[in-house]
Every structure is written in structure tokens, then in C-alpha cells.
Coordinates of C-alpha atoms in Angstrom, one line a residue:
M264 CA -0.1 0.1 -0.1
A265 CA 1.4 3.4 -0.9
K266 CA 1.0 6.7 0.1
F267 CA 2.2 9.0 -3.0
L268 CA 3.1 12.6 -2.2
N269 CA 5.0 14.6 -4.7
L270 CA 7.5 16.9 -2.6
F271 CA 9.0 19.8 -4.4
L272 CA 12.1 21.6 -3.0
L273 CA 13.0 25.0 -4.1
S274 CA 16.4 25.2 -2.4
I275 CA 19.5 24.3 -4.4
Y276 CA 21.9 24.1 -1.6
I277 CA 22.5 20.6 -2.3
R278 CA 24.3 19.5 0.8
S279 CA 21.2 19.8 2.6
I280 CA 19.1 17.1 1.0
L281 CA 19.6 14.6 3.5
L282 CA 16.9 15.0 6.2
G283 CA 18.2 15.9 9.7
F284 CA 16.8 18.3 12.4
H285 CA 18.4 20.7 15.1
A286 CA 16.8 20.4 18.5
H287 CA 17.3 21.7 22.1
A288 CA 17.5 18.2 23.1
L289 CA 20.6 16.4 24.8
K290 CA 21.3 14.9 21.2
P291 CA 21.0 17.7 18.7
Y292 CA 21.0 16.3 15.2
D293 CA 24.1 16.8 13.3
H294 CA 23.3 18.2 9.9
F295 CA 26.8 18.3 8.4
F296 CA 27.3 16.4 5.0
T297 CA 29.8 17.0 2.4
D298 CA 30.0 15.4 -1.0
E299 CA 33.8 16.4 -1.3
C300 CA 36.3 13.6 -1.4
L301 CA 38.9 14.4 1.3
I302 CA 42.4 13.4 2.0
H303 CA 41.6 12.7 5.5
P304 CA 38.3 11.8 7.1
L305 CA 36.7 14.1 9.5
K306 CA 35.9 13.1 13.1
P307 CA 32.7 10.7 13.8
Q308 CA 29.6 12.3 14.3
Y309 CA 28.4 12.1 17.8
E310 CA 31.7 10.8 18.8
G311 CA 30.6 7.5 17.0
G312 CA 27.4 7.2 19.2
K313 CA 26.7 3.4 19.8
I314 CA 29.9 2.4 17.8
V315 CA 32.8 1.0 19.8
N316 CA 36.0 2.1 18.8
P317 CA 34.7 4.5 16.0
E318 CA 38.1 5.8 14.9
L319 CA 39.9 2.6 14.9
N320 CA 42.6 4.0 17.4
E321 CA 42.2 0.8 19.4
G322 CA 43.2 -1.6 16.7
L323 CA 40.4 -4.1 15.6
F324 CA 38.8 -3.9 19.1
G325 CA 35.0 -4.0 18.3
W326 CA 35.4 -5.1 15.0
E327 CA 35.2 -8.6 13.2
A328 CA 35.2 -10.0 9.7
F329 CA 31.6 -10.4 8.2
G330 CA 31.7 -13.5 5.8
D331 CA 34.7 -15.1 4.4
A332 CA 36.9 -12.1 3.9
K333 CA 40.2 -10.9 5.6
I334 CA 40.1 -7.6 7.7
E335 CA 43.2 -5.4 8.6
H336 CA 43.9 -2.5 10.9
M337 CA 45.6 0.1 8.9
E338 CA 47.1 3.5 9.0
S339 CA 47.7 6.4 6.5
T340 CA 51.3 6.9 5.4
D341 CA 51.4 10.4 7.2
G342 CA 50.2 8.7 10.5
I343 CA 47.2 11.0 10.6
N344 CA 44.3 8.5 10.8
K345 CA 43.8 4.8 11.3
Y346 CA 41.2 2.6 9.7
I347 CA 39.7 -0.6 9.0
G348 CA 39.9 -2.6 5.4
V349 CA 38.7 -5.5 3.9
F350 CA 40.5 -7.6 1.3
G351 CA 39.8 -10.7 -0.8
R352 CA 36.1 -9.9 -1.1
N353 CA 34.0 -13.0 -2.9
K354 CA 30.6 -11.8 -2.1
T355 CA 29.0 -8.5 -1.9
F356 CA 28.5 -8.7 1.7
H357 CA 32.0 -9.8 2.5
S358 CA 33.3 -6.9 5.0
F359 CA 33.9 -5.9 8.5
K360 CA 31.0 -5.7 11.1
Q361 CA 30.1 -4.6 14.6
T362 CA 27.4 -5.9 16.8
V363 CA 25.2 -3.5 18.4
Y364 CA 21.8 -3.7 20.4
L365 CA 18.9 -2.0 18.5
E366 CA 15.6 -0.9 19.7
K367 CA 12.3 -1.1 17.8
E368 CA 10.9 2.3 18.8
K369 CA 14.1 4.4 18.0
L370 CA 15.3 6.2 14.9
Y371 CA 19.0 5.7 14.0
T372 CA 21.2 8.1 12.0
V373 CA 24.4 6.2 10.5
S374 CA 27.5 7.8 9.0
A375 CA 30.9 6.9 8.0
W376 CA 34.0 7.8 5.8
V377 CA 34.6 5.4 2.8
Q378 CA 37.6 4.9 0.6
L379 CA 38.2 2.1 -2.0
K380 CA 41.5 0.2 -3.1
G381 CA 41.8 -1.7 -6.6
H382 CA 39.0 0.2 -8.3
S383 CA 38.5 3.7 -9.0
R384 CA 34.8 4.2 -8.0
A385 CA 31.9 2.1 -6.7
D386 CA 28.9 2.2 -4.7
V387 CA 29.1 1.1 -1.1
A388 CA 26.1 0.6 1.4
V389 CA 26.0 0.5 5.0
M390 CA 23.8 -2.4 6.1
V391 CA 22.1 -3.7 9.2
K392 CA 21.3 -7.3 9.9
T393 CA 18.5 -8.1 12.4
S394 CA 16.9 -11.5 13.5
T395 CA 14.1 -10.5 10.7
G396 CA 15.9 -9.3 7.9
F397 CA 18.3 -6.6 6.3
E398 CA 17.8 -2.6 6.4
I399 CA 20.0 -0.4 4.1
G400 CA 21.3 2.7 6.2
G401 CA 22.6 4.6 3.0
W402 CA 24.6 4.6 0.1
V403 CA 27.9 6.6 -1.0
L404 CA 29.7 6.3 -4.3
A405 CA 33.3 5.7 -2.8
K406 CA 36.5 6.5 -4.8
S407 CA 40.2 5.4 -4.8
G408 CA 42.6 7.8 -3.0
C409 CA 40.3 10.0 -0.8
W410 CA 37.6 9.6 1.6
S411 CA 33.7 10.1 1.0
M412 CA 31.2 10.7 3.4
L413 CA 28.5 8.3 3.8
K414 CA 25.3 9.5 5.8
G415 CA 21.8 7.9 6.2
G416 CA 19.4 6.4 8.6
F417 CA 17.1 3.5 9.3
T418 CA 14.6 1.9 11.9
V419 CA 14.3 -1.6 12.7
N420 CA 11.1 -3.8 13.3
V421 CA 12.4 -5.7 16.2
S422 CA 14.5 -5.1 19.2
G423 CA 17.9 -7.1 19.8
P424 CA 21.4 -7.6 18.7
A425 CA 22.0 -6.6 14.9
E426 CA 24.9 -6.6 12.8
L427 CA 26.4 -3.3 11.2
Y428 CA 28.6 -3.9 7.9
F429 CA 29.2 -2.6 4.7
E430 CA 28.5 -3.8 1.3
S431 CA 29.4 -3.5 -2.5
K432 CA 28.6 -5.2 -5.6
N433 CA 32.1 -4.6 -7.0
L434 CA 34.0 -7.5 -5.7
Q435 CA 37.3 -6.1 -7.3
A436 CA 37.2 -3.3 -4.6
D437 CA 38.7 -3.3 -1.3
I438 CA 36.7 -1.4 1.2
F439 CA 38.3 1.0 4.0
A440 CA 36.2 2.8 6.5
D441 CA 36.9 5.3 9.4
S442 CA 35.0 7.5 11.7
I443 CA 32.0 5.4 11.7
S444 CA 28.9 6.4 13.9
L445 CA 25.5 5.1 15.0
Q446 CA 23.0 7.5 16.8
P447 CA 19.7 6.8 18.3
F448 CA 16.9 9.1 18.7
T449 CA 13.7 8.5 20.7
L450 CA 10.5 9.5 19.1
Q451 CA 10.1 12.2 21.7
E452 CA 13.5 13.6 20.7
W453 CA 12.9 13.5 16.8
K454 CA 9.6 15.3 17.5
S455 CA 11.6 17.9 19.6
H456 CA 13.8 18.5 16.7
Q457 CA 10.8 18.9 14.3
R458 CA 9.3 21.3 16.7
Y459 CA 12.3 23.4 17.0
N460 CA 13.0 23.4 13.4
V461 CA 9.4 24.7 12.7
E462 CA 9.9 27.5 15.1
K463 CA 13.4 28.5 13.8
V464 CA 12.6 28.2 9.9
R465 CA 8.8 28.5 9.7
K466 CA 8.2 31.2 12.0
S467 CA 9.6 34.6 13.3
G468 CA 9.2 36.4 16.4
V469 CA 7.1 39.8 16.1
K470 CA 7.1 42.7 18.5
F471 CA 4.5 45.5 18.6
N472 CA 5.6 48.8 20.4
V473 CA 2.3 50.7 20.8
L474 CA 2.8 54.5 21.4
D475 CA 0.9 57.7 21.7
Q476 CA 1.2 60.7 19.1
W477 CA 4.1 62.0 21.4
G478 CA 6.0 58.8 21.3
R479 CA 5.1 57.6 24.8
P480 CA 4.1 53.8 25.3
V481 CA 0.5 52.9 25.7
R482 CA 0.0 50.2 28.3
N483 CA -2.9 47.6 28.0
A484 CA -3.5 48.3 24.6
T485 CA -4.8 45.2 22.8
V486 CA -3.4 43.5 19.8
R487 CA -5.1 41.2 17.7
V488 CA -3.4 39.3 15.0
T489 CA -5.0 37.4 12.2
Q490 CA -3.4 35.4 9.2
K491 CA -4.8 36.5 5.9
H492 CA -2.5 34.4 3.6
R493 CA 0.3 31.6 4.6
L494 CA 3.7 31.8 2.8
F495 CA 4.7 28.2 2.8
P496 CA 3.3 26.9 -0.4
F497 CA 1.2 23.7 0.3
G498 CA -0.7 22.3 -2.8
C499 CA -2.6 19.4 -4.3
A500 CA -2.9 17.8 -8.0
M501 CA -6.0 18.4 -9.9
N502 CA -7.4 16.9 -13.2
K503 CA -10.1 17.7 -15.7
N504 CA -12.9 16.3 -13.4
I505 CA -12.7 19.7 -11.4
L506 CA -14.0 21.6 -14.3
D507 CA -17.6 20.5 -14.4
N508 CA -17.7 19.4 -10.6
L509 CA -18.8 22.3 -8.4
A510 CA -18.4 19.8 -5.3
Y511 CA -14.8 19.2 -6.2
Q512 CA -14.3 23.0 -6.8
K513 CA -15.8 23.7 -3.3
W514 CA -13.6 21.2 -1.6
F515 CA -10.5 22.4 -3.4
L516 CA -10.2 26.2 -3.6
P517 CA -10.5 27.0 0.1
R518 CA -7.5 24.6 0.8
F519 CA -5.1 25.1 -1.9
K520 CA -3.4 27.9 -3.9
Y521 CA -0.8 25.6 -5.5
T522 CA -1.4 22.9 -8.1
V523 CA 0.0 20.5 -10.5
F524 CA -2.1 18.7 -13.3
E525 CA -2.1 14.9 -13.0
N526 CA -1.7 14.0 -16.6
E527 CA -3.1 16.9 -18.7
L528 CA 0.3 18.3 -19.6
K529 CA 2.1 15.4 -20.3
W530 CA 3.4 14.7 -23.7
Y531 CA 1.1 11.4 -24.4
S532 CA -2.0 13.4 -23.4
T533 CA -1.5 16.6 -25.3
E534 CA 0.0 15.0 -28.6
Y535 CA -1.9 11.6 -29.0
F536 CA -1.3 11.9 -32.8
P537 CA 2.2 13.2 -34.2
N538 CA 2.1 16.8 -35.2
N539 CA -1.3 17.4 -34.0
P540 CA -1.1 18.7 -30.5
D541 CA -4.4 19.2 -28.6
Y542 CA -4.4 21.7 -25.4
S543 CA -7.9 22.0 -25.2
I544 CA -8.2 20.3 -21.8
S545 CA -4.8 21.9 -20.4
D546 CA -5.9 25.3 -21.4
K547 CA -9.2 24.9 -19.5
L548 CA -7.3 23.9 -16.3
V549 CA -4.8 26.7 -16.8
Q550 CA -7.6 29.2 -17.1
F551 CA -9.5 27.7 -14.2
A552 CA -6.3 27.8 -11.8
K553 CA -5.6 31.3 -12.9
S554 CA -9.2 32.6 -12.3
N555 CA -8.8 31.1 -8.9
R556 CA -5.3 32.6 -8.2
I557 CA -3.7 29.2 -8.0
K558 CA 0.0 28.7 -9.2
I559 CA 0.8 26.0 -11.3
R560 CA 3.7 23.6 -11.4
G561 CA 4.3 22.0 -15.0
H562 CA 4.4 18.4 -15.0
N563 CA 5.9 17.6 -17.4
V564 CA 7.7 18.3 -20.6
F565 CA 9.5 14.9 -21.2
W566 CA 9.4 11.7 -19.2
D567 CA 12.6 9.6 -19.5
V568 CA 11.1 6.3 -18.9
P569 CA 10.5 4.4 -22.1
D570 CA 6.9 3.2 -21.3
D571 CA 5.5 6.7 -20.6
Q572 CA 6.2 8.2 -24.3
P573 CA 3.4 8.8 -26.8
S574 CA 3.0 5.6 -28.6
W575 CA 4.3 7.0 -31.8
V576 CA 7.3 8.0 -30.4
K577 CA 8.8 5.0 -29.4
G578 CA 9.7 3.8 -32.8
L579 CA 11.2 6.9 -34.0
P580 CA 14.9 6.9 -35.1
P581 CA 17.2 9.5 -33.4
Y582 CA 16.9 12.3 -36.1
A583 CA 13.2 12.2 -36.0
L584 CA 13.0 11.9 -32.3
W585 CA 15.1 15.1 -32.2
G586 CA 12.6 16.9 -34.2
A587 CA 9.6 15.6 -32.4
A588 CA 11.2 16.7 -29.0
N589 CA 12.1 20.0 -30.2
R590 CA 8.7 20.7 -31.3
R591 CA 7.4 19.3 -28.2
I592 CA 9.3 21.5 -25.7
E593 CA 8.9 24.7 -27.9
S594 CA 5.0 24.2 -28.3
V595 CA 4.3 23.4 -24.6
M596 CA 6.4 26.0 -23.1
N597 CA 5.7 28.8 -25.4
R598 CA 2.0 28.2 -25.0
Y599 CA 2.2 28.3 -21.1
K600 CA 5.1 30.7 -20.9
G601 CA 4.5 33.2 -17.9
Q602 CA 1.7 31.0 -16.5
V603 CA 3.4 28.2 -15.0
I604 CA 5.8 28.8 -12.0
Q605 CA 8.0 25.7 -12.4
W606 CA 8.6 22.7 -14.9
D607 CA 9.7 19.2 -14.4
V608 CA 11.7 19.3 -17.7
V609 CA 12.8 15.9 -18.0
N610 CA 10.8 13.9 -15.5
E611 CA 12.5 10.7 -13.4
N612 CA 15.9 11.0 -15.4
M613 CA 17.5 9.0 -12.5
H614 CA 15.6 5.8 -13.2
G615 CA 15.0 6.4 -16.9
Q616 CA 17.4 7.0 -19.5
Y617 CA 15.1 6.7 -22.9
F618 CA 16.2 10.2 -24.3
E619 CA 20.0 9.6 -23.2
N620 CA 19.7 6.3 -24.9
N621 CA 18.3 7.4 -28.0
L622 CA 19.7 11.1 -28.4
G623 CA 23.2 10.9 -26.5
S624 CA 24.3 11.3 -22.9
G625 CA 23.6 15.2 -23.1
A626 CA 20.0 15.1 -24.0
S627 CA 18.8 16.2 -20.5
C628 CA 21.2 19.0 -20.4
D629 CA 20.1 19.9 -23.9
F630 CA 16.4 20.2 -22.9
Y631 CA 17.2 22.2 -19.8
K632 CA 18.9 24.8 -21.6
I633 CA 16.1 25.1 -24.1
A634 CA 13.7 25.4 -21.4
H635 CA 15.5 28.0 -19.6
Q636 CA 15.8 29.9 -23.1
I637 CA 11.9 29.7 -23.6
D638 CA 10.6 30.9 -20.2
G639 CA 13.5 32.0 -17.8
T640 CA 10.8 33.0 -15.3
A641 CA 9.9 29.2 -14.9
I642 CA 12.1 27.2 -12.5
P643 CA 13.3 24.0 -14.2
F644 CA 13.1 21.2 -11.8
L645 CA 14.7 17.6 -11.6
N646 CA 12.0 15.2 -10.2
D647 CA 12.4 11.8 -9.3
Y648 CA 11.6 9.2 -6.5
N649 CA 12.9 6.9 -4.0
T650 CA 15.7 9.4 -2.8
I651 CA 14.4 9.9 0.7
E652 CA 11.9 6.9 1.1
Q653 CA 13.6 3.8 -0.2
C654 CA 17.0 3.1 0.8
W655 CA 17.4 0.1 -1.3
D656 CA 17.3 2.0 -4.7
P657 CA 20.8 2.8 -5.6
Y658 CA 19.8 4.6 -8.9
A659 CA 18.3 7.7 -6.9
S660 CA 20.1 7.7 -3.5
P661 CA 20.9 11.0 -2.2
W662 CA 24.6 10.8 -3.3
K663 CA 23.5 10.0 -6.7
Y664 CA 21.0 12.8 -7.0
L665 CA 23.7 15.2 -5.8
Q666 CA 25.8 14.0 -8.7
K667 CA 23.0 14.4 -11.0
I668 CA 22.5 18.1 -9.9
K669 CA 26.0 18.8 -10.3
E670 CA 25.9 17.2 -13.9
L671 CA 23.0 19.5 -14.8
R672 CA 24.3 22.5 -13.3
S673 CA 27.1 22.6 -15.5
C674 CA 24.6 23.2 -18.1
I675 CA 22.2 25.6 -16.3
R676 CA 22.5 27.3 -12.9
K677 CA 19.0 28.1 -12.0
M678 CA 17.0 24.9 -11.0
G679 CA 14.9 23.3 -8.4
I680 CA 14.9 19.9 -6.5
G681 CA 11.8 18.0 -6.7
L682 CA 11.5 14.8 -4.6
E683 CA 8.6 12.5 -5.2
G684 CA 7.9 10.5 -2.1
H685 CA 6.3 7.1 -2.9
F686 CA 5.8 6.0 0.7
T687 CA 4.7 2.5 1.5
S688 CA 3.5 0.6 4.4
L689 CA 2.1 -2.8 5.4
N690 CA -1.0 -4.0 3.2
L691 CA -3.6 -4.3 5.9
P692 CA -6.7 -3.3 4.0
Y693 CA -9.1 -3.3 6.8
L694 CA -6.7 -0.5 8.3
R695 CA -5.8 1.1 5.3
S696 CA -7.7 4.4 5.7
A697 CA -6.4 4.5 9.4
L698 CA -2.8 3.6 8.3
D699 CA -2.8 6.0 5.3
A700 CA -4.0 9.0 7.8
Y701 CA -1.4 8.0 10.5
F702 CA 1.7 7.7 7.9
L703 CA 0.6 10.9 6.2
E704 CA 0.7 13.0 9.4
Q705 CA 4.0 11.7 10.2
I706 CA 5.1 12.5 6.8
L707 CA 3.8 16.0 6.4
R708 CA 5.2 16.9 10.1
E709 CA 8.9 15.4 9.1
I710 CA 8.9 17.3 5.5
H711 CA 7.5 20.7 6.8
S712 CA 10.2 20.7 9.6
H713 CA 13.1 20.3 7.4
P714 CA 14.8 23.6 6.7
K715 CA 15.5 23.3 3.1
V716 CA 12.1 22.1 2.0
K717 CA 10.4 25.0 0.3
G718 CA 6.8 23.5 -0.5
I719 CA 4.8 20.5 -0.5
M720 CA 2.6 19.1 -3.3
L721 CA 0.2 16.2 -2.6
W722 CA -0.5 13.7 -5.3
A723 CA -4.3 13.2 -4.6
A724 CA -6.3 14.3 -7.8
I725 CA -9.5 12.4 -7.8
S726 CA -11.8 11.0 -10.3
P727 CA -14.9 8.6 -10.4
S728 CA -12.6 5.6 -10.4
G729 CA -10.7 6.9 -7.4
C730 CA -7.2 8.3 -6.9
Y731 CA -3.6 7.0 -8.0
Q732 CA -2.9 5.9 -4.6
M733 CA -4.3 8.1 -2.0
C734 CA -7.7 9.9 -1.8
L735 CA -8.4 12.6 0.6
T736 CA -12.1 12.6 0.1
D737 CA -14.9 10.5 -1.5
Y738 CA -15.9 11.3 -4.9
N739 CA -19.7 11.3 -4.4
N740 CA -20.2 14.0 -1.7
F741 CA -16.4 15.2 -1.2
R742 CA -16.5 14.2 2.4
N743 CA -13.2 14.2 3.8
L744 CA -11.7 10.8 4.6
P745 CA -9.3 10.4 7.5
T746 CA -6.4 11.5 5.3
G747 CA -8.5 14.7 4.3
D748 CA -9.0 15.4 8.2
V749 CA -4.9 15.2 8.3
V750 CA -4.6 17.8 5.6
D751 CA -7.2 20.1 7.1
N752 CA -5.4 19.7 10.4
F753 CA -2.0 20.3 8.8
I754 CA -3.3 23.5 6.9
S755 CA -4.8 24.6 10.3
N756 CA -1.5 24.4 12.0
L757 CA 0.1 26.4 9.2
T758 CA -2.4 29.1 9.8
H759 CA -2.1 31.6 12.9
A760 CA -5.9 31.7 14.1
A761 CA -7.0 34.8 15.7
D762 CA -5.5 34.8 19.1
L763 CA -7.3 36.2 22.2
P764 CA -6.1 39.8 22.1
G765 CA -2.9 40.2 23.9
S766 CA -2.1 43.4 25.8
T767 CA 1.1 45.7 25.8
D768 CA 3.0 45.9 28.9
S769 CA 3.9 49.0 30.7
N770 CA 6.4 49.6 28.1
G771 CA 3.8 49.4 25.4
I772 CA 5.3 46.1 24.0
Y773 CA 3.2 43.2 22.9
K774 CA 5.5 40.1 21.7
T775 CA 4.2 36.9 19.6
R776 CA 5.5 34.1 17.0
L777 CA 4.0 33.8 13.9
Y778 CA 4.1 31.6 10.9
H779 CA 5.6 33.5 7.6
G780 CA 2.7 35.1 6.0
Q781 CA 0.3 38.2 5.6
Y782 CA -1.4 39.1 8.4
E783 CA -4.1 41.7 9.6
V784 CA -3.4 43.5 12.8
I785 CA -6.0 45.3 14.9
V786 CA -4.6 47.6 17.8
N787 CA -7.2 48.9 20.3
H788 CA -6.2 51.9 22.5
P789 CA -7.7 51.8 26.0
N790 CA -9.5 55.1 25.2
G791 CA -11.5 53.1 22.7
R792 CA -9.6 54.2 19.5
S793 CA -8.4 51.4 17.1
T794 CA -6.5 51.3 14.1
S795 CA -5.8 48.1 11.8
F796 CA -3.2 47.3 9.1
Q797 CA -1.6 44.6 7.2
M798 CA 1.8 43.2 7.3
D799 CA 4.1 40.5 5.8
V800 CA 6.1 38.5 8.1
L801 CA 9.1 37.1 6.4
P802 CA 11.7 34.8 7.0
R803 CA 15.2 36.3 8.3
R804 CA 18.7 35.2 7.2
D805 CA 20.5 36.5 10.1
K806 CA 20.5 34.6 13.5
R807 CA 18.9 37.3 15.3
G808 CA 15.4 36.7 13.6
G809 CA 12.2 38.5 14.3
H810 CA 10.5 41.8 13.4
A811 CA 9.4 44.9 15.4
F812 CA 7.0 47.5 14.8
S813 CA 6.2 50.8 16.3
I814 CA 2.6 51.7 16.0
Y815 CA 1.7 55.4 16.6
I816 CA -2.0 56.1 17.5
K817 CA -2.6 59.8 16.9
Q818 CA -5.3 61.7 18.4
N819 CA -5.8 63.8 15.2
G820 CA -9.4 62.9 14.6
K821 CA -8.7 61.6 11.1
G822 CA -8.2 57.9 12.4
N823 CA -5.0 57.8 10.5
T824 CA -2.1 55.5 12.2
D825 CA 1.6 55.3 11.3
V826 CA 3.2 52.1 11.7
E827 CA 7.0 52.1 11.5
E828 CA 9.7 49.5 11.1
K829 CA 13.1 50.5 12.1
K830 CA 15.6 49.0 9.6
Q831 CA 14.9 47.3 6.6
H832 CA 18.0 45.5 4.9
I833 CA 18.4 45.1 1.1
R834 CA 22.0 43.9 0.3
K835 CA 24.1 47.2 1.2
K836 CA 21.0 49.3 1.3
C837 CA 19.1 50.7 4.2
I838 CA 15.6 52.0 3.4
M839 CA 13.8 54.1 6.1
V840 CA 10.4 55.2 5.3
K841 CA 6.9 55.1 6.7
K842 CA 3.6 53.5 5.5
L843 CA -0.1 54.7 6.3
A844 CA -2.1 52.0 8.0
S845 CA -4.7 52.2 5.1
Q846 CA -2.4 51.0 2.4
P847 CA -2.7 47.0 1.8
I848 CA 0.1 44.8 1.5
I849 CA 0.2 42.4 -1.6
P850 CA 2.5 39.3 -1.6
G851 CA 5.1 39.2 -4.4
F852 CA 7.2 37.0 -6.4
Y853 CA 10.9 37.1 -5.8
K854 CA 14.1 36.2 -7.8
N855 CA 17.5 36.0 -6.3
P856 CA 20.8 37.2 -8.0
G857 CA 23.0 34.3 -9.3
G858 CA 20.2 32.3 -10.4
L859 CA 19.1 30.9 -7.0
A860 CA 15.5 30.5 -6.7
A861 CA 13.4 31.6 -3.9
W862 CA 9.5 31.1 -4.2
L863 CA 7.6 33.6 -2.2
V864 CA 10.6 34.0 0.0
P865 CA 13.2 36.9 -0.4
H866 CA 16.2 34.8 0.4
G867 CA 19.3 36.8 -0.6
M868 CA 17.6 40.0 -1.1
V869 CA 15.4 41.1 1.7
E870 CA 16.8 40.4 5.1
G871 CA 13.2 39.9 6.5
G872 CA 10.6 42.6 7.7
I873 CA 7.3 43.8 6.5
T874 CA 6.5 45.3 3.1
A875 CA 3.5 47.6 2.3
R876 CA 3.0 48.3 -1.4
K877 CA 0.2 49.4 -3.7
S878 CA 1.5 47.5 -6.8
W879 CA 4.3 45.1 -7.3
H880 CA 6.7 45.6 -10.5
G881 CA 9.9 43.9 -8.9
M882 CA 12.3 44.7 -6.1
E883 CA 13.0 48.0 -7.0
N884 CA 9.5 49.1 -6.9
F885 CA 8.6 49.1 -3.1
G886 CA 5.5 51.3 -2.6
H887 CA 5.7 51.9 1.2
L888 CA 8.0 50.1 3.4
A889 CA 7.5 49.5 7.1
K890 CA 10.8 49.8 9.1
V891 CA 12.4 46.8 10.8
L892 CA 13.6 47.3 14.5
E893 CA 16.2 44.7 15.2
Q894 CA 15.8 42.9 18.6

């Protein structure tokens, strides 16, 4: 049974793909990861955790051979580090091992530094053998002559002794390892990591300072904050059935402002016959989304899996395939230029190689270049599965994904990272609905708390025959299933509901923490006067974080109130202006210098704050700007 979610990441800080979380807890998660191959390995994370003799400074103490192979304690020629090696491997699992006691209810993160001898490079996995089977902790593409970092994690379904060892299908390679670590976390500790990250990454502290017209603090003024729009993109797939189904629309529209079309933009849907594209259905869906202010992800221009080509494409010789592919990308991307915010340009090109096999190894690179030339505003995306949900898949491991990113970034700098999540659980039909809801809630919490995730898209479009894997409602009445209730609860958690009004203290100050988004603020003076204004609470890149506003309630009989923010930083600039409360704030679209993408989040350009403007024409055209007061 699978729960299928399409997760899209806008960050291209590629070293942060591996999941992990900081915490206030006694054992904070160590986020560090590098894909550089180093002359010497770094120290083990968590000082090795449960691993005995993690740096091999005590010979082979704690380690023994796994299978019929010879292991040795070794030392670098410069004497800086000691390590363990295995030689004469005749089976993939012939290696070195350490026996550790594992607990069913805990989560484990594992890391090591790995090097090869006898072969230039090979995939190496860290494995765990329990009494009930095997678990893969992670993969690395290890190399000869330098040390590569392997990092991953796993859970086990039974408590008891287990054997941690390394494995490679390349039997010609001798495997060396050093700085090996295994760190457990309880579920409570992991949830603490998640909560900490949400508070740190998804929220900002806000301080209101209410003053009278002479600049004196107003005590016992009430401040009510209500969220109007959330910043974190959370969307759901739709299909053509929504066009004529009012119940479907009524359920969908209040929940989602981001979408992707299930099949309607795919090549086999828009060009069933060669040279005869038909965009009638996709046109209607685009118009429907635009009329309801829903932003669209384009899925997809090409699909690199052989079975997912239009039937007439499969037999084309290379020269004809090039012609058909160029007509396709020119046609679909020009048609929806400026209307689609992202494109999966070559879908699933980690698992599929259809175009590479037929057009050459640089096919994907060429398509990404063309896509960027046609529509430079739409972010081109990598998109594949099994990177975060299935450790057994060597084709799309985090390490392989990093290498694919490097390959494509040699062709095009501006790009996004898309991770499909095909999550599975036990096939217990009579519990399916409850299990779907349980695991969906866990997955959403995990993903949302990761600092580098910039948005989530659920793949849950519905039709009379059901959904691809997981539905959120029934089709007849569009009543929530348990999974739909999970989604509603998640959306509710992203929304700062109107709190009981807070009161300013003797210094006229009221503090709170808010999810990033657009808010309406109502301030009531003890004498009965009130004022309201809108503000954008945006992420801050500095460590201090937070926003602060000075609210001047004037006794001028006109009801006008000035709201000031003290310092708004825009890369080497400091703008200090005022805004009248009557002027609305309109959320904007931002684009970073240097090609780095930021979706609704001004990373690299605005260091947080609130913006107020009548219209939006780019970063240079601020209408009025509320000034930031750093805390």
C-alpha cells in the first residue's frame, strides 16, 4: 500500500538534501554533510554514538570479519588516521562488522567515511542485519585515494542484537572505513527536533510597540493578529474532473493555492497523434487555476521512462526523435510561458534514460537549456523518486541525486530539486484508511520541519474511479476521509488563527511568534480608539530573527495611524520610510541574483521584515516600506 506525495524543494543548497533536524534536546541532530572527497576523514559524528572504537584508534577492538574475507587494521602513510580495511571479497556482503543492540521504537542515523582500493569508484552501502532481515542505512559513491562521507538512517522492526556492516556489488574493490557512527533518537527527541525547526525556520518573532502621538508607550492596548495568507506553499494535484464538478471545486479551492495537473500536460496527453497537439483540456485547467489565483507547476515536458512516451514516439529513429522533441518543448513551453511557475523538464531521469539512450548522454542537459531559453521565469526542476523513502534503490540515492544536480548545473545554474515520495506501509486493507492517515501525518510533519523544504504538493487528484494511490475525500459527496482530516489539520497548523487579544505591557510592548505570511493586525487603544493594518512576516537570514513595529496612535481626529519598522536591509542598502495603515500589502514573487530560486521568500535580497505596497513591479518598486527594528 502506498501513500504517494509529490514533494518539491526550491532550495538548491545541495548539501542539505539529507533529512535531519536540530533540537534543544540533549542530542541535537548533526546536519553536517559534504560530498567532497577528502584526503583525511573528519571526526565521527556524535563521537561515534553506539559504535565502539569508531576511529579505529584501538586496533580492531569491537570489529570482526563479516563473511569469508580478511580484515586489517591500517594507518595512513602520514600517520594521521587509522582505519579498517577488508580484502579478498568474494561476495557483495564480505566486509567488517560490529554487533550493536538496536531498539524497535528508536530512529537511527548512521555515518562513515569510506575509501576504495583496487577500483576507481563503486557504490558502497552500510547495512544492518537483524533477526528478521536486512535494512539499508545509506549509500555512497566511494572513490580510490580519498575519503567520501556516507550518511543515512534507518529503523528496525524488532529489538535485539544486530550486525552493522558494509556492502558493495563491486567485488574487485577493497573497502576501507573510518569515523563510523551510529546515533539513536527516541520518538520524543525526534519530535523535539521537528518542533524546534518549525519554530526556527517557519516562524519569526514579532514585537509590537504601541505609542501615542508623542511617542510615549501605551499600556494595556490590545493587539489582535489574524493570518490572511500563509507563505509556505502547500498544494494538491488536480485533473480535468474539477472543471465541471462544483463539489470538487468547493472542496479544493478553500484549501489550496498551488497545484499540478495529474496527466493533462504530459506529452502523451497533449499529442496523441504526431504533429497534432491538442491543448484544449490543459488550456481549460490553466484558465481555471488562474481565475482562482492558483499557481501551477508544469508536469512534465518530457518523461525519461521508455513506457511513458506517446505510442508514436517509441519507434522514431534519433533524427526524427530530435525533431519531435524540439517541437514538443517549443510548443508546450511557449504556450504556457509566464503562466507556469515551475517545470519538471525531464521527469524521472535518474531511473529512466530513454532520451539519453536514443539521443546521447547530453539530452537532458540540452532540454534544460532550451527550457530556460524559452521561459526564464519558470524554474526548471529535477524530479524523481526513492531518494528519501527507499534506501534500497541505488539509482536515486541522495548521493546519486547530488551527482545528477552537479551534472545539470554544468549546463544551467538556475534549477530546483523535486523529490517524489512514494511512501509504503504494510498492506492491511481493513486498516488502510487509518494507516494512510497515520503515516501521512508523520510524513507531513517530517517534511515541513526540514529547513530546506520550500513547499509540498500532494498527489491526490480524484476521479470517479478513485485516485492514483491515496484519496483525501470520497468522490460522490466530497466528504473528508481520515487522510483529508489530516490535511485540514496540517493546514490549520500553518494558519495563525486569531488569538485572544494580547495586551501591551508597561513599555507598550506586545510580543508573539507567527508563521511566515500576511497578517491583519488590529490595535485597540484603552481609550477606545483602534487601528488596523496589514503586514508580511517574512523569513530572516540573520541569526537574530524577528520583526518589530512601532505603532503610533494619533489623536488627530482623522483615524490615521503610522506604523514604522526601524531597519529594512536590502543588500548594502538601508531604506527608512513610513507607511499609512490604510495601504494594503500584496505578496510578491521574488528572484535571487545569481540564479538561486526563492519562491515567495526573498532569500538573498530582503533580510526579513514587512513590506507594504500598492503594486508590485519588482524588487526596486517598493510602494511604502515598514521599517524593521532589530531585537
